[in-house]
PDB file of C-alpha atoms and ligand atoms in Angstrom:
ATOM      1  CA  MET A1307     119.877  99.546  74.058  1.00 34.00           C
ATOM      2  CA  SER A1308     118.118 101.204  76.993  1.00 39.00           C
ATOM      3  CA  THR A1309     115.316 103.712  76.502  1.00 41.00           C
ATOM      4  CA  PRO A1310     114.919 106.806  78.716  1.00 41.00           C
ATOM      5  CA  SER A1311     112.322 104.947  80.793  1.00 41.00           C
ATOM      6  CA  GLU A1312     114.325 101.738  81.210  1.00 44.00           C
ATOM      7  CA  PRO A1313     117.749 102.650  82.550  1.00 44.00           C
ATOM      8  CA  ALA A1314     120.223  99.811  82.749  1.00 46.00           C
ATOM      9  CA  GLU A1315     121.904  99.401  86.121  1.00 45.00           C
ATOM     10  CA  SER A1316     125.337  99.340  84.505  1.00 52.00           C
ATOM     11  CA  GLU A1317     124.721 102.906  83.322  1.00 63.00           C
ATOM     12  CA  SER A1318     124.552 104.273  86.867  1.00 82.00           C
ATOM     13  CA  THR A1319     127.301 106.749  87.678  1.00 97.00           C
ATOM     14  CA  TYR A1320     125.925 107.409  91.175  1.00 98.00           C
ATOM     15  CA  VAL A1321     128.582 107.063  93.867  1.00 98.00           C
ATOM     16  CA  ILE A1322     126.214 104.913  95.966  1.00 98.00           C
ATOM     17  CA  ASP A1323     124.176 101.901  94.828  1.00 98.00           C
ATOM     18  CA  ALA A1324     120.848 103.524  93.945  1.00 98.00           C
ATOM     19  CA  GLU A1325     118.978 100.242  94.491  1.00 98.00           C
ATOM     20  CA  ASN A1326     120.112  99.934  98.109  1.00 98.00           C
ATOM     21  CA  ALA A1327     117.251 100.187 100.639  1.00 98.00           C
ATOM     22  CA  ALA A1328     119.518 101.870 103.209  1.00 98.00           C
ATOM     23  CA  GLU A1329     120.270 104.584 100.660  1.00 98.00           C
ATOM     24  CA  MET A1330     116.561 105.028 100.038  1.00 98.00           C
ATOM     25  CA  ALA A1331     115.928 105.502 103.764  1.00 98.00           C
ATOM     26  CA  ARG A1332     118.893 107.896 104.013  1.00 98.00           C
ATOM     27  CA  LEU A1333     117.535 109.998 101.147  1.00 98.00           C
ATOM     28  CA  MET A1334     114.085 110.247 102.778  1.00 98.00           C
ATOM     29  CA  ASN A1335     115.704 111.653 105.923  1.00 98.00           C
ATOM     30  CA  GLN A1336     118.095 113.823 103.941  1.00 98.00           C
ATOM     31  CA  ALA A1337     115.248 115.412 101.970  1.00 98.00           C
ATOM     32  CA  LEU A1338     113.476 116.341 105.211  1.00 97.00           C
ATOM     33  CA  PHE A1339     116.717 117.684 106.655  1.00 98.00           C
ATOM     34  CA  LEU A1340     117.521 119.818 103.605  1.00 98.00           C
ATOM     35  CA  THR A1341     114.044 121.232 103.097  1.00 97.00           C
ATOM     36  CA  LYS A1342     113.809 122.146 106.776  1.00 97.00           C
ATOM     37  CA  ARG A1343     117.293 123.622 107.082  1.00 97.00           C
ATOM     38  CA  MET A1344     116.962 125.568 103.820  1.00 97.00           C
ATOM     39  CA  GLY A1345     113.718 127.062 105.090  1.00 97.00           C
ATOM     40  CA  GLY A1346     111.193 125.400 102.784  1.00 97.00           C
ATOM     41  CA  LEU A1347     110.556 123.923  99.356  1.00 97.00           C
ATOM     42  CA  PHE A1348     111.113 127.180  97.441  1.00 96.00           C
ATOM     43  CA  PRO A1349     112.657 129.458 100.075  1.00 95.00           C
ATOM     44  CA  GLU A1350     113.716 131.982  97.434  1.00 95.00           C
ATOM     45  CA  ARG A1351     110.143 132.504  96.122  1.00 92.00           C
ATOM     46  CA  SER A1352     107.228 134.202  97.841  1.00 86.00           C
ATOM     47  CA  ASP A1353     104.613 132.209  95.891  1.00 86.00           C
ATOM     48  CA  LEU A1354     104.143 129.795  92.996  1.00 91.00           C
ATOM     49  CA  ALA A1355     102.064 132.119  90.810  1.00 90.00           C
ATOM     50  CA  ASN A1356     102.254 130.924  87.163  1.00 91.00           C
ATOM     51  CA  ILE A1357     103.822 127.590  88.188  1.00 97.00           C
ATOM     52  CA  HIS A1358     101.555 124.708  87.159  1.00 98.00           C
ATOM     53  CA  ASP A1359     103.868 121.894  86.075  1.00 98.00           C
ATOM     54  CA  VAL A1360     107.028 121.010  87.992  1.00 98.00           C
ATOM     55  CA  LEU A1361     109.723 118.410  87.302  1.00 99.00           C
ATOM     56  CA  ASP A1362     112.164 117.151  89.949  1.00 98.00           C
ATOM     57  CA  ILE A1363     115.263 115.497  88.474  1.00 99.00           C
ATOM     58  CA  ALA A1364     116.741 112.627  90.527  1.00 98.00           C
ATOM     59  CA  CYS A1365     113.915 112.770  93.027  1.00 98.00           C
ATOM     60  CA  GLY A1366     115.099 109.789  95.106  1.00 98.00           C
ATOM     61  CA  PRO A1367     112.182 108.333  97.114  1.00 98.00           C
ATOM     62  CA  GLY A1368     110.238 111.508  96.360  1.00 98.00           C
ATOM     63  CA  GLY A1369     110.483 113.567  99.545  1.00 98.00           C
ATOM     64  CA  TRP A1370     110.595 116.966  97.805  1.00 98.00           C
ATOM     65  CA  VAL A1371     107.992 116.022  95.166  1.00 98.00           C
ATOM     66  CA  LEU A1372     105.516 114.731  97.753  1.00 98.00           C
ATOM     67  CA  ASP A1373     105.936 117.844  99.900  1.00 98.00           C
ATOM     68  CA  VAL A1374     105.334 120.081  96.856  1.00 98.00           C
ATOM     69  CA  ALA A1375     102.247 118.056  95.905  1.00 98.00           C
ATOM     70  CA  ARG A1376     100.895 118.282  99.475  1.00 98.00           C
ATOM     71  CA  SER A1377     101.620 122.004  99.895  1.00 97.00           C
ATOM     72  CA  TYR A1378     100.420 123.080  96.416  1.00 97.00           C
ATOM     73  CA  PRO A1379      97.426 120.934  95.392  1.00 97.00           C
ATOM     74  CA  SER A1380      96.919 122.865  92.152  1.00 96.00           C
ATOM     75  CA  VAL A1381     100.481 122.108  90.975  1.00 98.00           C
ATOM     76  CA  GLN A1382     101.248 118.941  88.990  1.00 98.00           C
ATOM     77  CA  VAL A1383     104.646 117.616  90.004  1.00 98.00           C
ATOM     78  CA  ILE A1384     106.648 114.775  88.444  1.00 98.00           C
ATOM     79  CA  GLY A1385     109.766 113.185  89.885  1.00 99.00           C
ATOM     80  CA  ILE A1386     112.200 111.143  87.812  1.00 98.00           C
ATOM     81  CA  ASP A1387     114.926 108.856  89.078  1.00 98.00           C
ATOM     82  CA  ILE A1388     117.072 106.018  87.731  1.00 98.00           C
ATOM     83  CA  SER A1389     116.358 103.770  90.717  1.00 98.00           C
ATOM     84  CA  GLN A1390     113.509 101.290  90.590  1.00 98.00           C
ATOM     85  CA  ILE A1391     113.149 101.038  94.374  1.00 98.00           C
ATOM     86  CA  MET A1392     113.100 104.827  94.821  1.00 98.00           C
ATOM     87  CA  VAL A1393     110.409 105.255  92.180  1.00 98.00           C
ATOM     88  CA  ALA A1394     108.354 102.319  93.495  1.00 98.00           C
ATOM     89  CA  TYR A1395     108.458 103.653  97.058  1.00 98.00           C
ATOM     90  CA  ALA A1396     107.686 107.223  95.985  1.00 98.00           C
ATOM     91  CA  ARG A1397     104.648 105.959  94.046  1.00 98.00           C
ATOM     92  CA  ALA A1398     103.477 103.981  97.082  1.00 98.00           C
ATOM     93  CA  LEU A1399     103.764 107.065  99.315  1.00 98.00           C
ATOM     94  CA  ALA A1400     101.847 109.191  96.798  1.00 98.00           C
ATOM     95  CA  ALA A1401      99.087 106.554  96.619  1.00 98.00           C
ATOM     96  CA  THR A1402      98.894 106.226 100.410  1.00 98.00           C
ATOM     97  CA  ASP A1403      98.534 109.988 100.798  1.00 97.00           C
ATOM     98  CA  GLN A1404      96.145 110.152  97.798  1.00 98.00           C
ATOM     99  CA  LEU A1405      98.364 112.747  96.175  1.00 98.00           C
ATOM    100  CA  THR A1406      96.987 112.538  92.654  1.00 98.00           C
ATOM    101  CA  ASN A1407      99.069 115.555  91.596  1.00 98.00           C
ATOM    102  CA  ALA A1408     102.384 113.705  92.250  1.00 98.00           C
ATOM    103  CA  ARG A1409     103.742 111.261  89.683  1.00 98.00           C
ATOM    104  CA  PHE A1410     107.001 109.382  89.364  1.00 98.00           C
ATOM    105  CA  ARG A1411     108.828 107.963  86.366  1.00 98.00           C
ATOM    106  CA  LEU A1412     111.892 105.822  85.936  1.00 98.00           C
ATOM    107  CA  MET A1413     114.282 107.826  83.787  1.00 98.00           C
ATOM    108  CA  ASN A1414     117.989 108.316  83.287  1.00 98.00           C
ATOM    109  CA  ALA A1415     118.805 112.031  83.493  1.00 98.00           C
ATOM    110  CA  LEU A1416     121.951 111.427  81.440  1.00 98.00           C
ATOM    111  CA  ASN A1417     119.846 110.527  78.397  1.00 97.00           C
ATOM    112  CA  SER A1418     117.446 112.805  76.586  1.00 98.00           C
ATOM    113  CA  LEU A1419     114.453 113.382  78.852  1.00 98.00           C
ATOM    114  CA  ASP A1420     111.266 111.669  77.774  1.00 98.00           C
ATOM    115  CA  PHE A1421     109.039 114.777  77.864  1.00 98.00           C
ATOM    116  CA  PRO A1422     107.768 116.958  75.015  1.00 98.00           C
ATOM    117  CA  ASP A1423     109.136 120.474  74.479  1.00 98.00           C
ATOM    118  CA  HIS A1424     107.614 123.179  76.731  1.00 98.00           C
ATOM    119  CA  SER A1425     106.230 120.725  79.342  1.00 98.00           C
ATOM    120  CA  PHE A1426     107.194 122.465  82.588  1.00 98.00           C
ATOM    121  CA  ASP A1427     107.134 125.829  84.346  1.00 98.00           C
ATOM    122  CA  LEU A1428     109.833 124.818  86.813  1.00 98.00           C
ATOM    123  CA  VAL A1429     112.573 122.186  86.760  1.00 98.00           C
ATOM    124  CA  ASN A1430     114.229 121.419  90.090  1.00 98.00           C
ATOM    125  CA  ALA A1431     117.423 119.420  90.614  1.00 98.00           C
ATOM    126  CA  ARG A1432     118.839 119.058  94.126  1.00 98.00           C
ATOM    127  CA  LEU A1433     122.088 117.174  94.776  1.00 98.00           C
ATOM    128  CA  VAL A1434     122.484 115.609  91.362  1.00 98.00           C
ATOM    129  CA  ALA A1435     126.278 116.139  91.300  1.00 98.00           C
ATOM    130  CA  PRO A1436     126.899 112.718  92.941  1.00 98.00           C
ATOM    131  CA  PHE A1437     125.955 111.048  89.650  1.00 98.00           C
ATOM    132  CA  MET A1438     126.744 113.729  87.070  1.00 98.00           C
ATOM    133  CA  PRO A1439     129.921 113.284  85.002  1.00 98.00           C
ATOM    134  CA  SER A1440     131.359 116.808  84.640  1.00 98.00           C
ATOM    135  CA  ALA A1441     131.020 116.653  80.866  1.00 98.00           C
ATOM    136  CA  ALA A1442     127.311 115.768  81.061  1.00 98.00           C
ATOM    137  CA  TRP A1443     126.110 119.016  82.670  1.00 98.00           C
ATOM    138  CA  PRO A1444     125.783 121.162  79.496  1.00 98.00           C
ATOM    139  CA  ALA A1445     123.562 118.552  77.799  1.00 98.00           C
ATOM    140  CA  LEU A1446     121.309 118.326  80.865  1.00 98.00           C
ATOM    141  CA  MET A1447     121.027 122.118  81.005  1.00 98.00           C
ATOM    142  CA  GLN A1448     120.001 122.132  77.332  1.00 98.00           C
ATOM    143  CA  GLU A1449     117.462 119.346  77.891  1.00 98.00           C
ATOM    144  CA  CYS A1450     115.940 121.326  80.772  1.00 98.00           C
ATOM    145  CA  GLN A1451     115.754 124.366  78.519  1.00 98.00           C
ATOM    146  CA  ARG A1452     113.955 122.299  75.850  1.00 98.00           C
ATOM    147  CA  ILE A1453     111.291 120.967  78.238  1.00 98.00           C
ATOM    148  CA  LEU A1454     110.756 124.324  80.010  1.00 98.00           C
ATOM    149  CA  ARG A1455     108.151 126.770  78.741  1.00 98.00           C
ATOM    150  CA  PRO A1456     109.363 130.258  77.781  1.00 98.00           C
ATOM    151  CA  GLY A1457     109.801 132.147  81.070  1.00 97.00           C
ATOM    152  CA  GLY A1458     110.077 128.831  82.942  1.00 97.00           C
ATOM    153  CA  VAL A1459     112.579 128.451  85.763  1.00 98.00           C
ATOM    154  CA  ILE A1460     115.448 126.036  86.291  1.00 98.00           C
ATOM    155  CA  ARG A1461     116.540 125.660  89.914  1.00 98.00           C
ATOM    156  CA  LEU A1462     119.753 123.871  90.920  1.00 98.00           C
ATOM    157  CA  THR A1463     120.871 123.181  94.486  1.00 98.00           C
ATOM    158  CA  GLU A1464     124.269 121.646  95.188  1.00 98.00           C
ATOM    159  CA  ALA A1465     126.556 121.267  98.180  1.00 98.00           C
ATOM    160  CA  GLU A1466     130.251 121.074  98.828  1.00 98.00           C
ATOM    161  CA  ALA A1467     131.418 118.445 101.319  1.00 97.00           C
ATOM    162  CA  ALA A1468     130.896 119.464 104.934  1.00 97.00           C
ATOM    163  CA  ILE A1469     133.845 121.189 106.644  1.00 98.00           C
ATOM    164  CA  THR A1470     134.616 119.930 110.140  1.00 98.00           C
ATOM    165  CA  ASN A1471     137.265 120.010 112.873  1.00 98.00           C
ATOM    166  CA  SER A1472     137.516 116.184 112.914  1.00 98.00           C
ATOM    167  CA  PRO A1473     140.757 114.836 111.379  1.00 98.00           C
ATOM    168  CA  ALA A1474     139.142 111.491 110.465  1.00 98.00           C
ATOM    169  CA  PHE A1475     136.115 113.176 108.878  1.00 98.00           C
ATOM    170  CA  GLU A1476     138.382 115.481 106.903  1.00 98.00           C
ATOM    171  CA  LYS A1477     140.460 112.495 105.775  1.00 97.00           C
ATOM    172  CA  ILE A1478     137.489 110.626 104.289  1.00 97.00           C
ATOM    173  CA  ILE A1479     136.294 113.830 102.611  1.00 97.00           C
ATOM    174  CA  GLU A1480     139.764 114.285 101.088  1.00 97.00           C
ATOM    175  CA  LEU A1481     139.696 110.708  99.795  1.00 97.00           C
ATOM    176  CA  GLY A1482     136.105 111.066  98.577  1.00 98.00           C
ATOM    177  CA  THR A1483     136.682 114.300  96.659  1.00 98.00           C
ATOM    178  CA  GLY A1484     139.861 112.750  95.222  1.00 98.00           C
ATOM    179  CA  ALA A1485     137.864 109.710  94.101  1.00 98.00           C
ATOM    180  CA  LEU A1486     135.271 111.987  92.457  1.00 98.00           C
ATOM    181  CA  LYS A1487     138.094 113.692  90.596  1.00 98.00           C
ATOM    182  CA  LEU A1488     139.384 110.323  89.364  1.00 97.00           C
ATOM    183  CA  ALA A1489     135.840 109.388  88.299  1.00 97.00           C
ATOM    184  CA  GLY A1490     135.471 112.587  86.228  1.00 97.00           C
ATOM    185  CA  GLN A1491     132.745 113.935  88.532  1.00 98.00           C
ATOM    186  CA  SER A1492     134.539 116.939  89.999  1.00 98.00           C
ATOM    187  CA  PHE A1493     135.197 120.529  89.012  1.00 98.00           C
ATOM    188  CA  SER A1494     138.056 120.953  91.451  1.00 97.00           C
ATOM    189  CA  PRO A1495     141.421 121.282  89.657  1.00 96.00           C
ATOM    190  CA  ASP A1496     143.197 119.255  92.340  1.00 95.00           C
ATOM    191  CA  GLY A1497     140.359 117.169  93.846  1.00 96.00           C
ATOM    192  CA  ARG A1498     140.318 119.138  97.112  1.00 96.00           C
ATOM    193  CA  HIS A1499     136.612 120.020  96.768  1.00 97.00           C
ATOM    194  CA  ILE A1500     133.668 118.741  94.789  1.00 97.00           C
ATOM    195  CA  GLY A1501     133.931 122.130  93.107  1.00 98.00           C
ATOM    196  CA  ILE A1502     130.368 122.153  91.783  1.00 98.00           C
ATOM    197  CA  THR A1503     129.035 125.275  93.539  1.00 98.00           C
ATOM    198  CA  PRO A1504     131.196 127.874  91.735  1.00 98.00           C
ATOM    199  CA  ILE A1505     130.244 126.397  88.349  1.00 98.00           C
ATOM    200  CA  LEU A1506     126.425 126.323  88.645  1.00 98.00           C
ATOM    201  CA  GLY A1507     125.949 129.927  87.515  1.00 98.00           C
ATOM    202  CA  ARG A1508     128.186 129.359  84.488  1.00 98.00           C
ATOM    203  CA  PHE A1509     126.111 126.346  83.422  1.00 98.00           C
ATOM    204  CA  LEU A1510     123.001 128.511  83.358  1.00 98.00           C
ATOM    205  CA  ARG A1511     124.715 131.413  81.571  1.00 98.00           C
ATOM    206  CA  ASP A1512     126.270 129.089  78.966  1.00 98.00           C
ATOM    207  CA  ALA A1513     122.906 127.438  78.313  1.00 98.00           C
ATOM    208  CA  GLY A1514     121.297 130.838  77.683  1.00 98.00           C
ATOM    209  CA  TYR A1515     119.175 131.217  80.821  1.00 98.00           C
ATOM    210  CA  THR A1516     118.510 134.790  81.980  1.00 98.00           C
ATOM    211  CA  HIS A1517     117.782 136.560  85.301  1.00 98.00           C
ATOM    212  CA  ILE A1518     120.217 134.237  87.084  1.00 98.00           C
ATOM    213  CA  GLN A1519     120.158 134.541  90.854  1.00 98.00           C
ATOM    214  CA  ARG A1520     121.553 132.627  93.805  1.00 98.00           C
ATOM    215  CA  VAL A1521     121.163 132.074  97.506  1.00 98.00           C
ATOM    216  CA  ALA A1522     123.622 130.320  99.823  1.00 98.00           C
ATOM    217  CA  TYR A1523     122.954 128.275 102.938  1.00 98.00           C
ATOM    218  CA  ALA A1524     125.300 127.475 105.809  1.00 98.00           C
ATOM    219  CA  ILE A1525     124.008 124.666 108.021  1.00 98.00           C
ATOM    220  CA  ASP A1526     125.794 124.472 111.366  1.00 98.00           C
ATOM    221  CA  SER A1527     125.707 120.815 112.432  1.00 98.00           C
ATOM    222  CA  SER A1528     128.187 121.053 115.309  1.00 98.00           C
ATOM    223  CA  ALA A1529     127.684 119.205 118.606  1.00 98.00           C
ATOM    224  CA  GLY A1530     124.916 120.900 120.559  1.00 97.00           C
ATOM    225  CA  THR A1531     123.061 122.246 117.496  1.00 98.00           C
ATOM    226  CA  GLU A1532     119.585 121.184 116.437  1.00 96.00           C
ATOM    227  CA  ALA A1533     120.913 119.806 113.146  1.00 97.00           C
ATOM    228  CA  ASN A1534     123.696 117.710 114.675  1.00 98.00           C
ATOM    229  CA  LYS A1535     121.920 114.374 115.171  1.00 97.00           C
ATOM    230  CA  GLU A1536     120.393 114.220 111.667  1.00 97.00           C
ATOM    231  CA  PHE A1537     123.643 115.393 110.089  1.00 97.00           C
ATOM    232  CA  CYS A1538     125.701 112.711 111.878  1.00 97.00           C
ATOM    233  CA  GLN A1539     123.199 109.970 110.996  1.00 97.00           C
ATOM    234  CA  ASP A1540     123.214 111.006 107.349  1.00 98.00           C
ATOM    235  CA  TYR A1541     126.992 111.016 107.076  1.00 97.00           C
ATOM    236  CA  MET A1542     127.452 107.761 109.021  1.00 97.00           C
ATOM    237  CA  VAL A1543     125.159 105.938 106.579  1.00 98.00           C
ATOM    238  CA  ALA A1544     126.623 107.712 103.546  1.00 98.00           C
ATOM    239  CA  PHE A1545     130.194 106.891 104.610  1.00 97.00           C
ATOM    240  CA  LYS A1546     129.213 103.192 104.798  1.00 97.00           C
ATOM    241  CA  LEU A1547     127.416 103.146 101.455  1.00 98.00           C
ATOM    242  CA  VAL A1548     130.098 105.041  99.558  1.00 98.00           C
ATOM    243  CA  GLN A1549     132.827 102.536 100.519  1.00 97.00           C
ATOM    244  CA  PRO A1550     132.509 100.363  97.369  1.00 97.00           C
ATOM    245  CA  PHE A1551     133.039 103.516  95.272  1.00 97.00           C
ATOM    246  CA  LEU A1552     136.171 104.519  97.245  1.00 97.00           C
ATOM    247  CA  ILE A1553     137.587 101.008  96.897  1.00 97.00           C
ATOM    248  CA  LYS A1554     136.713 100.859  93.188  1.00 96.00           C
ATOM    249  CA  MET A1555     138.508 104.169  92.592  1.00 97.00           C
ATOM    250  CA  GLY A1556     141.540 102.764  94.420  1.00 97.00           C
ATOM    251  CA  VAL A1557     141.838 105.515  97.035  1.00 97.00           C
ATOM    252  CA  MET A1558     141.498 103.119 100.031  1.00 95.00           C
ATOM    253  CA  THR A1559     141.445  99.476 101.008  1.00 96.00           C
ATOM    254  CA  GLN A1560     138.589  97.981 103.026  1.00 96.00           C
ATOM    255  CA  GLY A1561     140.855  97.644 106.075  1.00 96.00           C
ATOM    256  CA  GLU A1562     141.847 101.319 105.919  1.00 96.00           C
ATOM    257  CA  ILE A1563     138.225 102.386 105.573  1.00 95.00           C
ATOM    258  CA  ASP A1564     137.138 100.259 108.536  1.00 96.00           C
ATOM    259  CA  ARG A1565     139.732 101.889 110.790  1.00 97.00           C
ATOM    260  CA  LEU A1566     138.898 105.390 109.547  1.00 97.00           C
ATOM    261  CA  TYR A1567     135.172 104.760 109.966  1.00 97.00           C
ATOM    262  CA  GLN A1568     135.636 103.963 113.651  1.00 97.00           C
ATOM    263  CA  GLN A1569     137.641 107.163 114.122  1.00 98.00           C
ATOM    264  CA  ILE A1570     134.944 109.217 112.363  1.00 97.00           C
ATOM    265  CA  MET A1571     132.229 107.756 114.598  1.00 96.00           C
ATOM    266  CA  THR A1572     134.250 108.643 117.684  1.00 97.00           C
ATOM    267  CA  GLY A1573     135.086 112.116 116.385  1.00 97.00           C
ATOM    268  CA  MET A1574     131.480 112.993 115.604  1.00 97.00           C
ATOM    269  CA  GLN A1575     130.418 112.149 119.135  1.00 96.00           C
ATOM    270  CA  LEU A1576     132.882 114.535 120.779  1.00 97.00           C
ATOM    271  CA  HIS A1577     131.335 117.483 122.617  1.00 97.00           C
ATOM    272  CA  ASP A1578     133.528 119.903 120.650  1.00 98.00           C
ATOM    273  CA  PHE A1579     132.774 118.454 117.179  1.00 98.00           C
ATOM    274  CA  CYS A1580     132.207 121.368 114.783  1.00 98.00           C
ATOM    275  CA  SER A1581     130.819 121.182 111.278  1.00 98.00           C
ATOM    276  CA  ILE A1582     129.342 123.470 108.677  1.00 98.00           C
ATOM    277  CA  LEU A1583     127.646 122.454 105.460  1.00 98.00           C
ATOM    278  CA  PHE A1584     127.469 124.925 102.564  1.00 98.00           C
ATOM    279  CA  LEU A1585     124.782 124.671  99.888  1.00 98.00           C
ATOM    280  CA  LEU A1586     124.025 126.939  96.977  1.00 98.00           C
ATOM    281  CA  THR A1587     120.777 127.318  95.039  1.00 98.00           C
ATOM    282  CA  VAL A1588     121.100 128.948  91.627  1.00 98.00           C
ATOM    283  CA  TRP A1589     118.103 129.631  89.405  1.00 98.00           C
ATOM    284  CA  GLY A1590     117.449 131.237  86.065  1.00 98.00           C
ATOM    285  CA  GLU A1591     114.733 131.722  83.441  1.00 97.00           C
ATOM    286  CA  LYS A1592     114.360 130.350  79.958  1.00 98.00           C
ATOM    287  CA  PRO A1593     114.128 133.430  77.692  1.00 97.00           C
ATOM    288  CA  ARG A1594     110.571 134.277  76.645  1.00 94.00           C
TER     289      ARG A1594
HETATM  290  C1  LIG B2321     121.591 112.600  96.352  1.00 59.29           C
HETATM  291  S1  LIG B2321     120.205 111.808  95.664  1.00 59.29           S
HETATM  292  C2  LIG B2321     119.124 113.140  95.226  1.00 59.29           C
HETATM  293  C3  LIG B2321     118.269 113.627  96.336  1.00 59.29           C
HETATM  294  C4  LIG B2321     117.003 114.341  95.981  1.00 59.29           C
HETATM  295  N1  LIG B2321     117.114 115.121  94.763  1.00 59.29           N
HETATM  296  C5  LIG B2321     116.613 115.240  97.125  1.00 59.29           C
HETATM  297  O1  LIG B2321     116.792 116.450  97.021  1.00 59.29           O
HETATM  298  O2  LIG B2321     116.143 114.744  98.144  1.00 59.29           O
HETATM  299  C6  LIG B2321     120.706 111.269  94.088  1.00 59.29           C
HETATM  300  C7  LIG B2321     119.619 110.503  93.336  1.00 59.29           C
HETATM  301  O3  LIG B2321     120.032 110.408  91.987  1.00 59.29           O
HETATM  302  C8  LIG B2321     119.527 109.195  91.476  1.00 59.29           C
HETATM  303  N2  LIG B2321     120.281 108.930  90.237  1.00 59.29           N
HETATM  304  C9  LIG B2321     121.516 108.427  90.114  1.00 59.29           C
HETATM  305  N3  LIG B2321     121.876 108.396  88.824  1.00 59.29           N
HETATM  306  C10 LIG B2321     120.840 108.904  88.115  1.00 59.29           C
HETATM  307  C11 LIG B2321     120.607 109.138  86.741  1.00 59.29           C
HETATM  308  N4  LIG B2321     121.527 108.864  85.830  1.00 59.29           N
HETATM  309  N5  LIG B2321     119.412 109.632  86.366  1.00 59.29           N
HETATM  310  C12 LIG B2321     118.460 109.914  87.281  1.00 59.29           C
HETATM  311  N6  LIG B2321     118.631 109.719  88.602  1.00 59.29           N
HETATM  312  C13 LIG B2321     119.804 109.240  89.015  1.00 59.29           C
HETATM  313  C14 LIG B2321     119.733 108.211  92.593  1.00 59.29           C
HETATM  314  O4  LIG B2321     118.920 107.085  92.443  1.00 59.29           O
HETATM  315  C15 LIG B2321     119.349 109.080  93.797  1.00 59.29           C
HETATM  316  O5  LIG B2321     117.990 108.927  94.095  1.00 59.29           O
END
């Protein structure tokens, strides 16, 4: 049986192989992209007064954690992730930058979290939906509540799939959200969306958090925008790495994906390609 610090690979419900080096590189770039386009590490807060201990759930190769550690030297920040290569690389980056206030641990967020009660002032989770079975959210919200101090803050950021004017892009999104539905990782009644953003507030209310607030982001990644190149690179890599999941869920064959992939590449390079990415951050407090 696996312990919280020794996740077995077979347990992974992530839609991409978390031990893939290309995914690790993609997540480094994606973290930079998101933090920049959302306007910072904690764009909804003016300062980190009273925040001393921070946990980042599913930290990937540690982009957000390392930035927090660099920007707030008095804050202790821990990132957890199921992937051995992500955690190993994040530790190496922290050591290289001599960030003694950043630590990383191998942990499966679907099990009970290996931290004592009242350990953290803030728990952050950004883009965890790609591995969260729908039914697992309430338990994670309760675990976060247990490890937060009274008055501590939980902060969730999730995205829906980008909306574009490219038929091929829209097709793979339709197949991807349908596959998520089949995998039990969707809140959309018909699989047309990921459906996570409307539900985030309910998770916090149901778990007993108070002072729940939200802020939405719309990232325009159309041709000619500043965000376009990074957005296209991210999706081109993600669409490659997610193919085994689409095939496993039976929504496409490899031949169909290969043809669609070529059409997506062409479509994204058109001068009139338009795309918008919606994200939502929802946060709330553990009652004092
Ligand atoms: C989309 S990435 C998260 C990105 C990161 N939070 C950020 O904002 O840059 C998803 C991450 O979840 C990790 N993961 C997948 N299943 C997990 C699990 N059961 N427990 C913890 N981490 C998991 C993957 O290894 C991957 O690093």
